[in-house]
CSV table of C-alpha atoms in Angstrom, one decimal:
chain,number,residue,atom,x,y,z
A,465,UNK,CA,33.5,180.8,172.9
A,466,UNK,CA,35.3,182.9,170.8
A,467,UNK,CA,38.4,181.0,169.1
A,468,UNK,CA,41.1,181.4,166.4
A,469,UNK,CA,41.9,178.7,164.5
A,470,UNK,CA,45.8,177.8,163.5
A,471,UNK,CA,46.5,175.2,161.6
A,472,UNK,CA,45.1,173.3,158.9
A,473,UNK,CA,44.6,170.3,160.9
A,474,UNK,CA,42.1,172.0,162.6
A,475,UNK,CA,38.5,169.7,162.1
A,476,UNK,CA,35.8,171.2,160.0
A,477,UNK,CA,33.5,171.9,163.0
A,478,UNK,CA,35.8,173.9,165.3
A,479,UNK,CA,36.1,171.4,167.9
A,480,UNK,CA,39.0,169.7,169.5
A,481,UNK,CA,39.0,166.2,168.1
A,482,UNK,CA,41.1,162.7,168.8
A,483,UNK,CA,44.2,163.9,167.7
A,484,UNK,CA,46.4,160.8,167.3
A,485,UNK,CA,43.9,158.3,169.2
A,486,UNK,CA,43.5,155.3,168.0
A,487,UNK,CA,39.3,154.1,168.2
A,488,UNK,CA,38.3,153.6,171.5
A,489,UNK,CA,40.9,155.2,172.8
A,490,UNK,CA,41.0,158.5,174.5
A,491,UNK,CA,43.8,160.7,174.1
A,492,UNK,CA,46.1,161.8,176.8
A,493,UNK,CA,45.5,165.6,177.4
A,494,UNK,CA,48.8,167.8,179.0
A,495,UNK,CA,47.5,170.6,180.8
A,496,UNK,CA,50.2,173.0,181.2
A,497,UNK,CA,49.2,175.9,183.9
A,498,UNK,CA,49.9,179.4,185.1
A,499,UNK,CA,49.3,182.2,187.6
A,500,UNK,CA,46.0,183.0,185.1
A,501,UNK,CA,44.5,180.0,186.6
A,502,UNK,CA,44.5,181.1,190.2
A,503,UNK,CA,43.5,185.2,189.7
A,504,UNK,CA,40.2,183.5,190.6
A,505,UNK,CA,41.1,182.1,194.0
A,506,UNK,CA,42.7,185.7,194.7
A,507,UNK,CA,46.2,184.8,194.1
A,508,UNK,CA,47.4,187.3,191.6
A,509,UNK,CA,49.3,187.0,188.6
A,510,UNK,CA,53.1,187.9,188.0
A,511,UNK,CA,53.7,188.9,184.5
A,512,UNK,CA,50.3,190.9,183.2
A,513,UNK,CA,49.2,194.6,183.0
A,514,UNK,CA,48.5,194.2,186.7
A,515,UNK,CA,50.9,191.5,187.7
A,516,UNK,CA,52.9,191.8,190.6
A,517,UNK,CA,56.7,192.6,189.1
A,518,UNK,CA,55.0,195.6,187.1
A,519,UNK,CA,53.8,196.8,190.5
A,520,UNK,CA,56.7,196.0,192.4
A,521,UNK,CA,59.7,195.7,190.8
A,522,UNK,CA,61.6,194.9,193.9
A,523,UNK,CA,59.7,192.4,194.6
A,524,UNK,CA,60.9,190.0,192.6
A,525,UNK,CA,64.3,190.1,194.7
A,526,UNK,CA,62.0,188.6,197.6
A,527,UNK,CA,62.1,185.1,195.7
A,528,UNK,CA,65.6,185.2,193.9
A,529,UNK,CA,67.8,183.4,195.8
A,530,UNK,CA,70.9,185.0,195.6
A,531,UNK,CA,69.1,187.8,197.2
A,532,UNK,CA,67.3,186.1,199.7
A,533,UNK,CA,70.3,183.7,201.1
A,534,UNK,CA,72.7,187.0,201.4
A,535,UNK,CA,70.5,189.7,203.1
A,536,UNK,CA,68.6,189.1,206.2
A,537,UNK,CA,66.3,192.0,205.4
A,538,UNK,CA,65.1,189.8,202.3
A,539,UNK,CA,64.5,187.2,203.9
A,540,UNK,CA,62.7,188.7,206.9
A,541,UNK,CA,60.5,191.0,204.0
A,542,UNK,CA,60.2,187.3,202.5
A,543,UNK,CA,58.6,185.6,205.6
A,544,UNK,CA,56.3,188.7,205.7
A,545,UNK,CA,55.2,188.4,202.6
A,546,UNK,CA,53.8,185.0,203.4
A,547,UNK,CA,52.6,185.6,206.6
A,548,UNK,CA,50.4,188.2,204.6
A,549,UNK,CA,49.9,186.3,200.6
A,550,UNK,CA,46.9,185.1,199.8
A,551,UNK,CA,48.7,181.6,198.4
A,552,UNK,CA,47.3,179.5,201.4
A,553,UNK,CA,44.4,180.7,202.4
A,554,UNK,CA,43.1,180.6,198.2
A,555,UNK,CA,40.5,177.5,197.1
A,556,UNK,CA,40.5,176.2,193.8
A,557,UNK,CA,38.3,177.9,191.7
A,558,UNK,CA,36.1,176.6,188.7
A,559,UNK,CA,39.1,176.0,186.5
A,560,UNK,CA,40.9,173.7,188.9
A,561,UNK,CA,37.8,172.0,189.5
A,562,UNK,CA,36.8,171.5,185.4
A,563,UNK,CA,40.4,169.8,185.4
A,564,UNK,CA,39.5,167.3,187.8
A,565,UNK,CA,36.0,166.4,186.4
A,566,UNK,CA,37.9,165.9,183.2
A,567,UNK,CA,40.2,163.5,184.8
A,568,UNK,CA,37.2,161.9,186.6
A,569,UNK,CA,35.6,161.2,183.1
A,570,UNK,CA,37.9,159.1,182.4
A,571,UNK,CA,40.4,161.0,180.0
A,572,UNK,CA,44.3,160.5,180.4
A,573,UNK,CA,45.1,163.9,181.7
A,574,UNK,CA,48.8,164.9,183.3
A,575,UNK,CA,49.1,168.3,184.9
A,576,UNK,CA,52.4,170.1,184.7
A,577,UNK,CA,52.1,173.7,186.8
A,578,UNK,CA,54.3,176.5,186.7
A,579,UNK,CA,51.9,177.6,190.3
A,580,UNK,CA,53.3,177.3,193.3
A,581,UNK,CA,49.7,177.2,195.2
A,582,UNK,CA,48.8,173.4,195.2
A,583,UNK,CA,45.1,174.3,194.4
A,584,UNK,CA,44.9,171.4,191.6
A,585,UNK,CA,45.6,169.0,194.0
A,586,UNK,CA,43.1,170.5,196.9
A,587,UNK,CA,40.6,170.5,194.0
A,588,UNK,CA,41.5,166.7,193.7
A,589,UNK,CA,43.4,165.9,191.2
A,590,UNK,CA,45.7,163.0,192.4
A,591,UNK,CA,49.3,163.9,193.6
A,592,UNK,CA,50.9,161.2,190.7
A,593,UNK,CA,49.1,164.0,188.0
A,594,UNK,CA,50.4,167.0,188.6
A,595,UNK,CA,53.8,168.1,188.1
A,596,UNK,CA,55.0,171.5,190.1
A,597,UNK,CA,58.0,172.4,187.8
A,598,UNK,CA,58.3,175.5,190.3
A,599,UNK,CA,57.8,173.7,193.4
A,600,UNK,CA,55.2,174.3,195.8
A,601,UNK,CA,54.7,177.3,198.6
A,602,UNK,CA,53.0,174.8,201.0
A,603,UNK,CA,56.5,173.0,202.2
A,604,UNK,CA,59.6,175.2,203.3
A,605,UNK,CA,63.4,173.4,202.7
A,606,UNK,CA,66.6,174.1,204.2
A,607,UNK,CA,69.5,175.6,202.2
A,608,UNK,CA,72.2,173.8,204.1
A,609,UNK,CA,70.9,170.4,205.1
A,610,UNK,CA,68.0,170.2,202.7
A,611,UNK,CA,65.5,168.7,205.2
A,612,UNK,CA,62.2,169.8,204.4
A,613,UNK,CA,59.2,170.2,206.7
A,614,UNK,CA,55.6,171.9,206.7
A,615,UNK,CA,55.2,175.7,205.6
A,616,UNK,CA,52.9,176.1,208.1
A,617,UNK,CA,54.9,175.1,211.1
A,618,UNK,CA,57.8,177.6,209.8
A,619,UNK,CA,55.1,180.3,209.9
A,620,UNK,CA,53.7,179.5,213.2
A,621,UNK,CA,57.3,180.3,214.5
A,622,UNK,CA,56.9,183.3,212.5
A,623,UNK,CA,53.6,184.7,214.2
A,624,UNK,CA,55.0,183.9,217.3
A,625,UNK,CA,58.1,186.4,216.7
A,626,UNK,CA,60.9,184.6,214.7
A,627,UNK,CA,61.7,187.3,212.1
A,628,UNK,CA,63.8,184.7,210.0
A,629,UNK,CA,63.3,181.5,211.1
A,630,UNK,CA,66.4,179.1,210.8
A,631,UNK,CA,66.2,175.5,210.1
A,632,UNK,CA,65.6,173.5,213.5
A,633,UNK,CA,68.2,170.3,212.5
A,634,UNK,CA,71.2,172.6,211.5
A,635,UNK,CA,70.3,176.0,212.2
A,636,UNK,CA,70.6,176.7,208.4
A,637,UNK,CA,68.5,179.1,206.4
A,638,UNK,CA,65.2,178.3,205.7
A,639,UNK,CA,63.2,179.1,202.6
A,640,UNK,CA,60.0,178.1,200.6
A,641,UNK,CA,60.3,174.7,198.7
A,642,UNK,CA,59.9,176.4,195.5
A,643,UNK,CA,62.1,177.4,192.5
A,644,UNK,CA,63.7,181.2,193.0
A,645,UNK,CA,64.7,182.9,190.0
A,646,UNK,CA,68.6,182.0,190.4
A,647,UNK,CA,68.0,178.6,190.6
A,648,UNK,CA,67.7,175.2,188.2
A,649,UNK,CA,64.2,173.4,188.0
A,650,UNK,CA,64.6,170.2,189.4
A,651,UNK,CA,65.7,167.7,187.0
A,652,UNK,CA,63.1,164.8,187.2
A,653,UNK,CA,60.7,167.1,187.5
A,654,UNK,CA,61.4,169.0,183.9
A,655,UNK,CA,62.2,165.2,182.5
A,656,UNK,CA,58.6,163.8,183.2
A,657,UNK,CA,57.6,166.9,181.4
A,658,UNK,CA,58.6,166.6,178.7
A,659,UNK,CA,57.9,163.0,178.2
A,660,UNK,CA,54.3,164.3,178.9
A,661,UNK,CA,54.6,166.9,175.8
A,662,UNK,CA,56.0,164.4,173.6
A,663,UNK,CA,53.1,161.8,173.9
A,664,UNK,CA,50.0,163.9,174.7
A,665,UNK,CA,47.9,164.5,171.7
A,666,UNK,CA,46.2,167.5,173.4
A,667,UNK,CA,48.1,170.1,175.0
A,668,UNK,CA,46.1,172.7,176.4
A,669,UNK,CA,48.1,176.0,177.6
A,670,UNK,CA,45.9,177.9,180.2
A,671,UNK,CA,46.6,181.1,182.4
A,672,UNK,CA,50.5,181.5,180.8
A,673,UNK,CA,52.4,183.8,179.2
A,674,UNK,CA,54.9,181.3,177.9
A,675,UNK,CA,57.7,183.7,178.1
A,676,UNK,CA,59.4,181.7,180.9
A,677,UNK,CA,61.3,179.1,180.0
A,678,UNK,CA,61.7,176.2,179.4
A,679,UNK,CA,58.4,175.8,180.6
A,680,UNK,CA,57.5,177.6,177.6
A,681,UNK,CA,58.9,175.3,175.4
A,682,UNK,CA,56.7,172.7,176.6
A,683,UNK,CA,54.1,174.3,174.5
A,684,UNK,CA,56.5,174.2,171.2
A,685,UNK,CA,57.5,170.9,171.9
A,686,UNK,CA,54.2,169.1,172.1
A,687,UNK,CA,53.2,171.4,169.0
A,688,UNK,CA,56.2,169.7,166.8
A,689,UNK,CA,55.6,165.9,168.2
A,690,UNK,CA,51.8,166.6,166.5
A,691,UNK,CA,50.1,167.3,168.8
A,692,UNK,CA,46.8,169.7,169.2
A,693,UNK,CA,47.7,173.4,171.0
A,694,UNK,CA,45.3,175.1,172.5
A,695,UNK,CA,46.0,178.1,174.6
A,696,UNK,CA,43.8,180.1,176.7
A,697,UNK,CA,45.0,183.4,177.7
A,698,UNK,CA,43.8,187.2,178.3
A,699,UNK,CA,47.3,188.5,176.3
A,700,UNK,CA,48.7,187.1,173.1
A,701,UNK,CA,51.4,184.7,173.7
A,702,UNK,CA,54.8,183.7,171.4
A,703,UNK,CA,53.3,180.5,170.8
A,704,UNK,CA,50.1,181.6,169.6
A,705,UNK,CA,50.9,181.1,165.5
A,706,UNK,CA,51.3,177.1,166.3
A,707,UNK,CA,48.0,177.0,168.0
A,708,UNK,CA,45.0,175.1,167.1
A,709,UNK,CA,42.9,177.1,169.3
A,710,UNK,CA,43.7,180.6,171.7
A,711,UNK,CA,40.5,181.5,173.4
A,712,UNK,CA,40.6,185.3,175.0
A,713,UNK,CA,37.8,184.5,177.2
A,714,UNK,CA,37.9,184.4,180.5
A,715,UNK,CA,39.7,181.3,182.2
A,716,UNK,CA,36.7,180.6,184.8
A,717,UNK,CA,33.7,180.5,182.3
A,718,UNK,CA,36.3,179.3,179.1
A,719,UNK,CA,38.5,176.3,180.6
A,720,UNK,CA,35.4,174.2,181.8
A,721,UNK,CA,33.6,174.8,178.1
A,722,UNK,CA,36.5,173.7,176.8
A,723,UNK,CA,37.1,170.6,178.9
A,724,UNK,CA,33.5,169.5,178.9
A,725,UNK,CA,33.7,169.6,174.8
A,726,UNK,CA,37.2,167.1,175.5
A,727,UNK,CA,35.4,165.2,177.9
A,728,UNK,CA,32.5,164.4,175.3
A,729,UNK,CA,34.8,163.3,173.3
């Protein structure tokens, strides 16, 4: 695995070690995820050379919400676009998968997602360990009355003929429980995570470009409370001068290496 090493603390032999654990005890390990995690499962990415916004500009007005809850056409483009993405239909591939064997080994591991897919909890990781700071694309919620229901069933009503489906307890508009650009991350949600940067000893950035914030900042923050940053990305990110560790090799065959080597202790 080709690796650059950051920072003095680094140990002699290249490896990722205890961090702040005391003996006996394993350290917690923040695992702080992006779209580069899910190119494998066919869900593509947003911000690199091929990334969807590059593409398609004008895409992005599909999921900001001032867009979205003042033009029908957005909306009904919107509901298309869901019909047809790949987001439920994908599996987890063998990155989600390594994060879950990690967990199962008996390491303290918290996920905190910037994905919107859900495919660390299909892989199994429990619901309590993963955080979805941008919500998820497998529930819908309503603008007006906030009740929140199945994606699914929205998009049933979709194939049947319902251009823009409206929300069935108040007729409001409906749209997918996640976080458009336009709006505020959910409060809890961004608390727990940084709780989670401030004690882990490991934090491992995977599949991000840590340009969005404040997820971003997650990686800073858990950098400045002492603890070990490793990042593992395909371009170079601005928080890759306070990592331990960037790895440039592919997420699929790099992530579980690197897990395994936690795991082992």
């Amino acid at each position: 695995m080709s690796t650059q090493g950051r920072r003095s603390a680094q140990r002699s032999d290249g490896k990722i070690g205890d961090g702040r654990a005391g003996a006996g005890r394993r350290p917690l390990v923040a695992i702080l995820s992006g779209a580069g995690i899910s190119t494998d499962s066919g869900i593509p990415d947003y911000r690199g050379p091929n990334g969807v916004w590059r593409k398609d500009p004008e895409a992005e007005k599909l999921v900001t919400y001032e867009h979205y809850v003042n033009d029908p056409e957005i909306r009904r483009r919107s509901w298309r676009m869901r019909l047809d993405g790949p987001a439920l239909r994908a599996r987890p591939n063998a990155a989600h998968e390594a994060v879950v064997r990690l967990e199962r080994s008996g390491v303290p591991v918290r996920v905190i997602t910037q994905n919107v897919d859900g495919l660390h909890q299909m892989a199994g990781m429990p619901e309590r360990k993963v955080l979805e700071l941008h919500g998820t694309a497998r529930a819908v919620v309503c603008t007006g009355c906030r009740a929140r229901s199945e994606m699914e069933r929205a998009l049933e009503r979709v194939r049947a003929g319902v251009a823009d489906p409206e929300c069935l307890r108040c007729g409001g508009i409906l749209k997918s429980a996640t976080v458009m650009f336009g709006e505020a991350l959910d409060p809890q949600v961004l608390g727990e995570a940084l709780a989670i940067a401030r004690a882990c000893e490991v934090f491992v950035a995977v599949g991000t470009s840590l340009q969005v914030q404040p997820a971003a900042s997650l990686a800073g923050i858990a950098a400045e409370h002492g603890a070990r940053l490793v990042i593992v990305n395909a371009e170079p990110t601005p928080y890759d001068p306070l990592a331990e560790r960037v790895v440039r090799e592919p997420i699929g065959r790099a992530l579980p290496a690197l897990l395994e080597e936690l795991a082992a202790g």
